[in-house]
Coordinates of C-alpha atoms in Angstrom, one line a residue:
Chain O
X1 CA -52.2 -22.8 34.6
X2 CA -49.2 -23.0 32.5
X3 CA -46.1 -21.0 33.8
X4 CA -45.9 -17.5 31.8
X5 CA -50.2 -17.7 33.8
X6 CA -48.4 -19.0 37.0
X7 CA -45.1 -16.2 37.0
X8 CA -48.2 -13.3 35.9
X9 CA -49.8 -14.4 39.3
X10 CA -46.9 -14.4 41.3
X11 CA -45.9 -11.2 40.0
X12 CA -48.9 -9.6 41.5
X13 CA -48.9 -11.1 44.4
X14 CA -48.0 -8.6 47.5
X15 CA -47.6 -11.2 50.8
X16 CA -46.3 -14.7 50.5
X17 CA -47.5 -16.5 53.5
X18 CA -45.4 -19.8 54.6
X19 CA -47.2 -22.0 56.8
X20 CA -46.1 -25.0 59.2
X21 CA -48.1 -26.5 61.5
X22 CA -45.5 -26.8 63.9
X23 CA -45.4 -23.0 64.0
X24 CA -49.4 -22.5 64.2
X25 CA -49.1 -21.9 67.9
X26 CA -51.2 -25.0 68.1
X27 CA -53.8 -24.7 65.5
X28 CA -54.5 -26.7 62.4
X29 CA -51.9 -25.4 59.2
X30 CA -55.5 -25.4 57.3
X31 CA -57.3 -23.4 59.7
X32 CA -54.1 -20.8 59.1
X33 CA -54.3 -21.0 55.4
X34 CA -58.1 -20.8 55.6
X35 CA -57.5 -17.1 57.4
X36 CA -54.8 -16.4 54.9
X37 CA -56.9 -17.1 52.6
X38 CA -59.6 -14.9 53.8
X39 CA -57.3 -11.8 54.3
X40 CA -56.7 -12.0 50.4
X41 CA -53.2 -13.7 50.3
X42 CA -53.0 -15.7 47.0
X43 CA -49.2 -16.8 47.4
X44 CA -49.1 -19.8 49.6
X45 CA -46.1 -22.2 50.7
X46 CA -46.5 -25.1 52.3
X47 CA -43.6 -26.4 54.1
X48 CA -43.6 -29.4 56.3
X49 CA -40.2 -30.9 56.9
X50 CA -40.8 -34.4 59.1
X51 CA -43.7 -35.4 57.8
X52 CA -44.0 -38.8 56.1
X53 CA -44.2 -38.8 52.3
X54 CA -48.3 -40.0 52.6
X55 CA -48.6 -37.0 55.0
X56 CA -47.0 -34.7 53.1
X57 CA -49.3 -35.5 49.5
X58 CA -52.2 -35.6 52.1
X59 CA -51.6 -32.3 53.3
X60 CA -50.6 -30.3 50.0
X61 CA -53.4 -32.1 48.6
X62 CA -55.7 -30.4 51.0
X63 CA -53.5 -26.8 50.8
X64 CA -54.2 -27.6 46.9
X65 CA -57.8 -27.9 46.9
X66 CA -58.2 -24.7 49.2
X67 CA -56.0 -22.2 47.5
X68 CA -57.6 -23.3 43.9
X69 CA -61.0 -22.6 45.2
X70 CA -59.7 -18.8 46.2
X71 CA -57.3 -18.0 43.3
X72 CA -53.9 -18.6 45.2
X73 CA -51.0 -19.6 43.6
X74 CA -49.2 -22.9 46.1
X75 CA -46.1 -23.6 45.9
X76 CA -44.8 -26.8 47.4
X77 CA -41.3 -26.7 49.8
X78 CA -38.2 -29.0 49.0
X79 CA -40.3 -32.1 46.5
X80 CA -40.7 -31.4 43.3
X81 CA -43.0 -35.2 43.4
X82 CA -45.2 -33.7 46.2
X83 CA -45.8 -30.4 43.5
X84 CA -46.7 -33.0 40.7
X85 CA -48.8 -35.4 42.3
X86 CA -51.7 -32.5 43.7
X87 CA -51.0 -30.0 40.7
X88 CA -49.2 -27.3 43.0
X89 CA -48.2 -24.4 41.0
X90 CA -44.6 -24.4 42.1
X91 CA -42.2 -25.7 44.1
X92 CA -39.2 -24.0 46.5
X93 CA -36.0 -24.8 46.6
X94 CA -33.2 -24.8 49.0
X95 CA -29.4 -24.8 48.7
X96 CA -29.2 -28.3 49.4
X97 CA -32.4 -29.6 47.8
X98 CA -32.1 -30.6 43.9
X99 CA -30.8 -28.1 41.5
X100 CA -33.0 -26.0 40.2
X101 CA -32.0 -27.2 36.5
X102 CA -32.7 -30.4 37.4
X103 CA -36.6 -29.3 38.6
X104 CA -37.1 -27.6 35.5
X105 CA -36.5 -30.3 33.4
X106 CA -38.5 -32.6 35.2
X107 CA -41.1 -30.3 35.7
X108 CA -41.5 -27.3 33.0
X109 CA -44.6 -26.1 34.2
X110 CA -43.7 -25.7 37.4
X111 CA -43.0 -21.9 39.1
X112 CA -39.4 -22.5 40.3
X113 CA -38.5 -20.8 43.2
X114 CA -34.7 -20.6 45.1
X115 CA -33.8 -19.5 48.4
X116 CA -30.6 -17.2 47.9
X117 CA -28.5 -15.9 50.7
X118 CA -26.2 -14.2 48.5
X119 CA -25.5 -12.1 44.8
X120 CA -24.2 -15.1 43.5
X121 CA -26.1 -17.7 44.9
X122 CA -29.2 -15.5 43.2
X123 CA -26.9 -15.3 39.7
X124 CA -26.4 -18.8 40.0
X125 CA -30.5 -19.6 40.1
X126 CA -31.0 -17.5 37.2
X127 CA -28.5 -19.1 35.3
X128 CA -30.6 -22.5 36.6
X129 CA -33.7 -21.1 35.1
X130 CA -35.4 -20.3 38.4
X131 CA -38.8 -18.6 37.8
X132 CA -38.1 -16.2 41.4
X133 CA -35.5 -15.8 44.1
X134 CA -36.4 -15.5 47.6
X135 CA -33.6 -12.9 49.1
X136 CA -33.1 -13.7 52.9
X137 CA -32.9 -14.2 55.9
X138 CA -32.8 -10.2 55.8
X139 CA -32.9 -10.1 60.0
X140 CA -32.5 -13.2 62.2
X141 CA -35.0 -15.3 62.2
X142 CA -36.1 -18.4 64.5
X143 CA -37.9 -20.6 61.8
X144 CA -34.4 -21.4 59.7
X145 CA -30.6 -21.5 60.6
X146 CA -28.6 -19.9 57.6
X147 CA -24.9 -20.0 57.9
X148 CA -24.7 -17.3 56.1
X149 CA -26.2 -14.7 58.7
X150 CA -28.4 -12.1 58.0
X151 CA -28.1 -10.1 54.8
X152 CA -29.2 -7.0 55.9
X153 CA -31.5 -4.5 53.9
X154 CA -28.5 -3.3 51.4
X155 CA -28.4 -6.7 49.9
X156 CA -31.9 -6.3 48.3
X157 CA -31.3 -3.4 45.7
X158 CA -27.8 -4.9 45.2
X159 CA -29.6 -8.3 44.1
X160 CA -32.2 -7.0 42.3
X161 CA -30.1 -5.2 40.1
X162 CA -27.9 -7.9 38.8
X163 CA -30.4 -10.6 38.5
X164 CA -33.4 -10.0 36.3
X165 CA -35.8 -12.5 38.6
X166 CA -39.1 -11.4 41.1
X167 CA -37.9 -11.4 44.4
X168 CA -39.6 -12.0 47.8
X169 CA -38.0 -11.1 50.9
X170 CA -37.7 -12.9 53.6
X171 CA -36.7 -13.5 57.4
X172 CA -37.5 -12.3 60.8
X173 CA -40.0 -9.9 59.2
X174 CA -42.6 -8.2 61.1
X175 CA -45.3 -5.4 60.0
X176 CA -43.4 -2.5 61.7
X177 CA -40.3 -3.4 59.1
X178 CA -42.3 -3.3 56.3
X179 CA -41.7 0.5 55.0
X180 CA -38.1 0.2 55.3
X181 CA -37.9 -3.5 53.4
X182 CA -40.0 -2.3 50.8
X183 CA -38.5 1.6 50.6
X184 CA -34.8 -1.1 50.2
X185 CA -36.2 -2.4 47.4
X186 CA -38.1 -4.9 48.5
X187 CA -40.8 -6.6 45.3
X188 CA -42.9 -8.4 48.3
X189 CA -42.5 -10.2 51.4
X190 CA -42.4 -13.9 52.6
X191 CA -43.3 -14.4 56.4
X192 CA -43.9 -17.5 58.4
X193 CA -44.2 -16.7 62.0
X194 CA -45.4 -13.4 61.6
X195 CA -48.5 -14.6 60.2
X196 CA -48.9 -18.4 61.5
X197 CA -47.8 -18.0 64.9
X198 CA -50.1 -14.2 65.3
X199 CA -53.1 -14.5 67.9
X200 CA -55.2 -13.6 64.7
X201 CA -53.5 -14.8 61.4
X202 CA -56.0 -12.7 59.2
X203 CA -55.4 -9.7 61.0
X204 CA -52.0 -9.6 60.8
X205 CA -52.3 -11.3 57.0
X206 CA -54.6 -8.7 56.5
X207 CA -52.1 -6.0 58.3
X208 CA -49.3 -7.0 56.2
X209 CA -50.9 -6.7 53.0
X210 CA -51.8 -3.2 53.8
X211 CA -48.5 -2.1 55.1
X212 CA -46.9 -4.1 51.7
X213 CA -49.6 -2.1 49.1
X214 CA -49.3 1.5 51.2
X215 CA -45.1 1.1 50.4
X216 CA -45.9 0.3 47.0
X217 CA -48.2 3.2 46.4
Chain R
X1 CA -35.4 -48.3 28.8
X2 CA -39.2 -48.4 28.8
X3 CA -41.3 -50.3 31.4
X4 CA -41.6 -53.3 29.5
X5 CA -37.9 -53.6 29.4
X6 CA -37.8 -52.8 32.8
X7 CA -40.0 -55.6 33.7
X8 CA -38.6 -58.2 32.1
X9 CA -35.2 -57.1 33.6
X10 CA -36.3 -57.2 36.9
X11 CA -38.1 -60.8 36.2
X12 CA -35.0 -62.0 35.2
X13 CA -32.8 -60.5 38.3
X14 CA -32.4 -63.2 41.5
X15 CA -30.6 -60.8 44.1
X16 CA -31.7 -57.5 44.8
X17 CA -29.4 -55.8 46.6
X18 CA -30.3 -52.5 48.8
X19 CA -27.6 -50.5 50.0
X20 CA -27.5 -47.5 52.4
X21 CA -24.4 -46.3 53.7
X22 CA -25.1 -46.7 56.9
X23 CA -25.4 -50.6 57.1
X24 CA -22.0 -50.4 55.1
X25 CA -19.8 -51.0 57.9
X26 CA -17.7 -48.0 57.5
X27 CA -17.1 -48.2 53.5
X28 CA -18.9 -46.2 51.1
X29 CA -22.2 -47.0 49.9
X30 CA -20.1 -47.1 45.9
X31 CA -17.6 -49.6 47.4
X32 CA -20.2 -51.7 48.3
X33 CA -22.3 -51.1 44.5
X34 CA -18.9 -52.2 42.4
X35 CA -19.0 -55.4 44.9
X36 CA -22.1 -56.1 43.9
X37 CA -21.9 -55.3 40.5
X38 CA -19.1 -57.0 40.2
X39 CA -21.3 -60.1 41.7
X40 CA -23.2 -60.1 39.0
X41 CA -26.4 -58.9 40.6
X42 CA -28.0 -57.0 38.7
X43 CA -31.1 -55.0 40.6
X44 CA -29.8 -52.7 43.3
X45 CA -31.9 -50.1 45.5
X46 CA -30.3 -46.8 46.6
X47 CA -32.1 -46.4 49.9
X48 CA -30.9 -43.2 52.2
X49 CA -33.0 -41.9 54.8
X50 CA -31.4 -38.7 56.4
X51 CA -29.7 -37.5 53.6
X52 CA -30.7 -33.5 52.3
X53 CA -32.0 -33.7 48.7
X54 CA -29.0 -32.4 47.3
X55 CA -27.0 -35.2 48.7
X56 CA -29.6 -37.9 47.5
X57 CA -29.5 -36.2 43.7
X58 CA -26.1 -36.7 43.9
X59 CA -25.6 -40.2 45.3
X60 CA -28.3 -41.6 43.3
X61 CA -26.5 -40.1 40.1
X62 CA -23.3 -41.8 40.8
X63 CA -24.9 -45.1 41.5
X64 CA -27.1 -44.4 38.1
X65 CA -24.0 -44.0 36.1
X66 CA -22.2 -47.2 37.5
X67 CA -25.6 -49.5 37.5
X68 CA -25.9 -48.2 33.7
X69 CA -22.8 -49.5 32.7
X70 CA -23.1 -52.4 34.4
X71 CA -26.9 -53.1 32.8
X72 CA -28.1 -53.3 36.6
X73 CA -31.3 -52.0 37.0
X74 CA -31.4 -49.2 39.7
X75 CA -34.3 -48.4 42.2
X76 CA -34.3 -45.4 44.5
X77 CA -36.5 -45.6 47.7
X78 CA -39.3 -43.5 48.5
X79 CA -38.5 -40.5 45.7
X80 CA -40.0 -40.4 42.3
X81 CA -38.3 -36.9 42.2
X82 CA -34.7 -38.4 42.6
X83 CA -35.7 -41.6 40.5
X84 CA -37.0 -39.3 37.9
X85 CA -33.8 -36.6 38.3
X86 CA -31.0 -39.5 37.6
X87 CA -33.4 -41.5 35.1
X88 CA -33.6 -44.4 37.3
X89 CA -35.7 -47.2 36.7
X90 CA -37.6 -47.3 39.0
X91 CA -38.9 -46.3 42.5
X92 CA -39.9 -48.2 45.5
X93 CA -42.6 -46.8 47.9
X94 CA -43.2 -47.7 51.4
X95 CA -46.9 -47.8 53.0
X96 CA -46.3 -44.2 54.5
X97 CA -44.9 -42.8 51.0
X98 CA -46.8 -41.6 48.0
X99 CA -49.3 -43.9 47.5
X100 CA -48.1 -46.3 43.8
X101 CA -51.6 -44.9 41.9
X102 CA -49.4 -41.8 42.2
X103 CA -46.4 -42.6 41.6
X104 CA -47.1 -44.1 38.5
X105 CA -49.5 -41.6 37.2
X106 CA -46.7 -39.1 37.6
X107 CA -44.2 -41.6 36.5
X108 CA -45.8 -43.7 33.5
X109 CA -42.3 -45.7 32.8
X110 CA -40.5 -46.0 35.9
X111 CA -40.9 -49.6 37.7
X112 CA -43.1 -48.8 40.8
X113 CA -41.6 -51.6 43.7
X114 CA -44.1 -51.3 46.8
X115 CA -43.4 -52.6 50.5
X116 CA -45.9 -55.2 51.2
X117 CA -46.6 -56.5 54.9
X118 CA -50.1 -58.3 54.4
X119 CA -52.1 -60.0 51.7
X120 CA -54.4 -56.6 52.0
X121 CA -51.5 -54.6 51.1
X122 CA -50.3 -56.7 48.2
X123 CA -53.7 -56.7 46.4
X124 CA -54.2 -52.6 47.5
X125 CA -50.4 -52.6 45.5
X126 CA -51.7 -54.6 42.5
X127 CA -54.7 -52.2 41.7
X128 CA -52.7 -49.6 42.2
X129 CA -50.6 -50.6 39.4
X130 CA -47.5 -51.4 41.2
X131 CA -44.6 -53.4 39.0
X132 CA -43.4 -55.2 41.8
X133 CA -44.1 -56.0 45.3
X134 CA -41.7 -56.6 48.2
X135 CA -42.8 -59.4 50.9
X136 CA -41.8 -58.5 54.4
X137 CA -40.3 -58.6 56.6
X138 CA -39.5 -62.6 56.9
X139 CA -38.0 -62.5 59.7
X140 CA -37.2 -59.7 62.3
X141 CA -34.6 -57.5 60.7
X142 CA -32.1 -54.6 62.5
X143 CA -32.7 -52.3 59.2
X144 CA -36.3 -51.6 59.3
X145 CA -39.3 -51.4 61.9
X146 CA -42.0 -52.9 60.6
X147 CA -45.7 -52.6 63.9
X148 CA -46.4 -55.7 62.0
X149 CA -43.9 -57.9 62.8
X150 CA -42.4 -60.8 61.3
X151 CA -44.5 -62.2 58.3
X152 CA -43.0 -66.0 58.5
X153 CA -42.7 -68.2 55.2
X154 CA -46.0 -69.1 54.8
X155 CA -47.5 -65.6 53.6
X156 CA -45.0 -66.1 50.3
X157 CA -47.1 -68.7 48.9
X158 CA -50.5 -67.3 50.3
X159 CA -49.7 -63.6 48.7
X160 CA -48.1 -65.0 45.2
X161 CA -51.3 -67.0 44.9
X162 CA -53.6 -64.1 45.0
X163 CA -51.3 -61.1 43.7
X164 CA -50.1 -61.5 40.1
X165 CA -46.9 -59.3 40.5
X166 CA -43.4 -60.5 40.2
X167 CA -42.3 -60.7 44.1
X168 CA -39.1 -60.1 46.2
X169 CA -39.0 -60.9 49.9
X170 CA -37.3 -59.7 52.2
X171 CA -36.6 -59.2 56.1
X172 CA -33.5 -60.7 58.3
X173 CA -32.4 -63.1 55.6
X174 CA -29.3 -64.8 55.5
X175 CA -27.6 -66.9 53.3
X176 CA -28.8 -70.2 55.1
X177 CA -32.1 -69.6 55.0
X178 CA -32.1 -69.0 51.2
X179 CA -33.0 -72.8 50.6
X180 CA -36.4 -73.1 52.7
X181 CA -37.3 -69.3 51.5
X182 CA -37.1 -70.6 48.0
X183 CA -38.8 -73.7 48.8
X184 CA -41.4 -71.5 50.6
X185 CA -42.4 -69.9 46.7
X186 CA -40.1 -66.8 47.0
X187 CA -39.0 -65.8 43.3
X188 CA -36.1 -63.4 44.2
X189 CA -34.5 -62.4 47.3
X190 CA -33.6 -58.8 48.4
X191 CA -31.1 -58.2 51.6
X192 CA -29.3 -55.5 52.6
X193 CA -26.6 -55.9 55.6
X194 CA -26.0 -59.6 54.2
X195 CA -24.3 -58.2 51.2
X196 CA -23.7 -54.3 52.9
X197 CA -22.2 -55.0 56.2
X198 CA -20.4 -58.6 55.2
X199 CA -16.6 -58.7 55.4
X200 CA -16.5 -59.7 51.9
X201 CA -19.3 -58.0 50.1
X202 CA -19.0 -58.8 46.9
X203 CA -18.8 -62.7 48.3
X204 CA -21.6 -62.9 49.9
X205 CA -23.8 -61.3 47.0
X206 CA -21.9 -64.0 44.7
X207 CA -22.7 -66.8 47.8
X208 CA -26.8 -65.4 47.7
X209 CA -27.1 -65.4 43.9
X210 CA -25.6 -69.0 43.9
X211 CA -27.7 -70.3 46.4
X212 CA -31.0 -68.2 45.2
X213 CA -30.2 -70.0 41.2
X214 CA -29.1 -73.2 42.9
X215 CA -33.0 -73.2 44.4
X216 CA -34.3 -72.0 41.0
X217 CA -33.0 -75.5 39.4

């Protein structure tokens, strides 16, 4: 896919599920994706923070070949090489990974993605060329520290409209929030725990999507 | 610089110098580059382990713009990301990293280095299309763990007969043992707290260089 086909995808995309082992209450990450998958998610992260460099292209590798047999957009967290070398569609950034600039121009295919924690921080990854912001952590949330705080739902509408970017929302999220995020605003949501860490990850996939597409409607 | 110009200039270095702030003994890891630079060497690795990506885009771009005008070729460890951000030249990849067959395909014209601790892994290296191997470690070292312990000087000789890659070694060496290393069939030598954490850094790459051409003759 080239990246107006990649941006068209995430674009309709409802839930973006972000899955870490570590927080699969003891499961397999792929057994996770597997019931994303099933639930109808096609917006996938992985995100694996201390694995080796071999683990990591083994495992997105594997994340790859899954969500390209179901029609699901993956992005790849932090490593721009891990995207590239098993054909993710995109790649996340942080604050303190590379610039998103500097991604682009290594990678022009690639669906860019920024975590943004403020208005200008999400100016700043427009300006960078960033194909979507994620807007976060919007409640306090156990998976990521952020200096910052939590935003708070206000911040959404104010973000969206100054910068011209699809948003996901992210951050201590959980399917009773879900009118309120998406009546503030809200494009689509990003969840880790919520999904990975439930007693049924396509149920509460499945939950989600519902509670996402009834605010939509 | 394309590869074939990268080749020949790493064929043509005799120190390699890797430097990671850590093992700088306080100073900071650019101090340490202009000694070296200033030493003549002319192959340096930027090798940081625990820095965020951010920090490694920016550290490998300040030792890219001093290496460049010093015509010193410049290796980052592990990342073909970061090598590929600050148009390094090339990248070298440890056993648990991206595998070289990679790297390279992602990466046609940087210089693909690979840690080498076996005969097995120095002809796994060469198919893969590495540029260069390391041999290591020689000797027990405080910088790296290695479950394979010390290789000894007789695997030089048996690898560089079987694997047609230019070579460095590595692994605990100081300047004394620079003679029987080089006697041993070692064609280049790379250290890093015998130039990092010496007093006089920029004397003791001088000292190595001396001793690794005095060998040469």
């Amino acid at each position: 896919m080239d990246l107006r086909a990649r941006l068209e995808a995430f674009r309709a995309a409802d839930l973006y599920t972000v899955i870490t082992e570590a927080f699969c209450a003891g499961r397999p990450g792929l057994e996770v994706l597997d019931a994303c998958l099933d639930a109808g998610v096609r917006l996938v992260q992985f995100r694996e923070k201390d694995w080796s460099d071999r683990a990591l292209f083994e495992g997105a590798k594997a994340f790859r070949a899954r969500t390209a047999a179901a029609g699901a957009l993956l992005i790849v967290d932090d490593r721009v090489d891990i995207a590239l070398a098993v054909g993710a569609d995109g790649v996340h950034l942080g604050q303190e990974d590379l610039p998103a600039r500097v991604a682009r121009e290594m990678a022009p295919d690639l669906l860019i993605g920024v975590s943004t924690h403020s208005l200008e921080e999400a100016r700043d990854a427009a300006d960078q060329g960033a194909g979507y912001i994620n807007i976060g952590p919007l409640f306090a949330t156990r998976t990521k520290e952020v200096p910052t705080g939590a935003l708070g739902l206000d911040a959404i509408r104010r973000i969206r409209s100054e910068v011209p970017l699809p948003t996901t929302c992210m951050g201590g999220i959980k399917l009773e929030h879900i009118p309120e995020i998406m009546a503030a605003g809200a494009e689509r949501i990003a969840v880790v725990t919520a999904v990975t860490a439930a007693p049924d990850p396509r149920a509460a996939a499945a939950d989600l999507r519902q509670a996402i597409l009834a605010a939509r409607s």
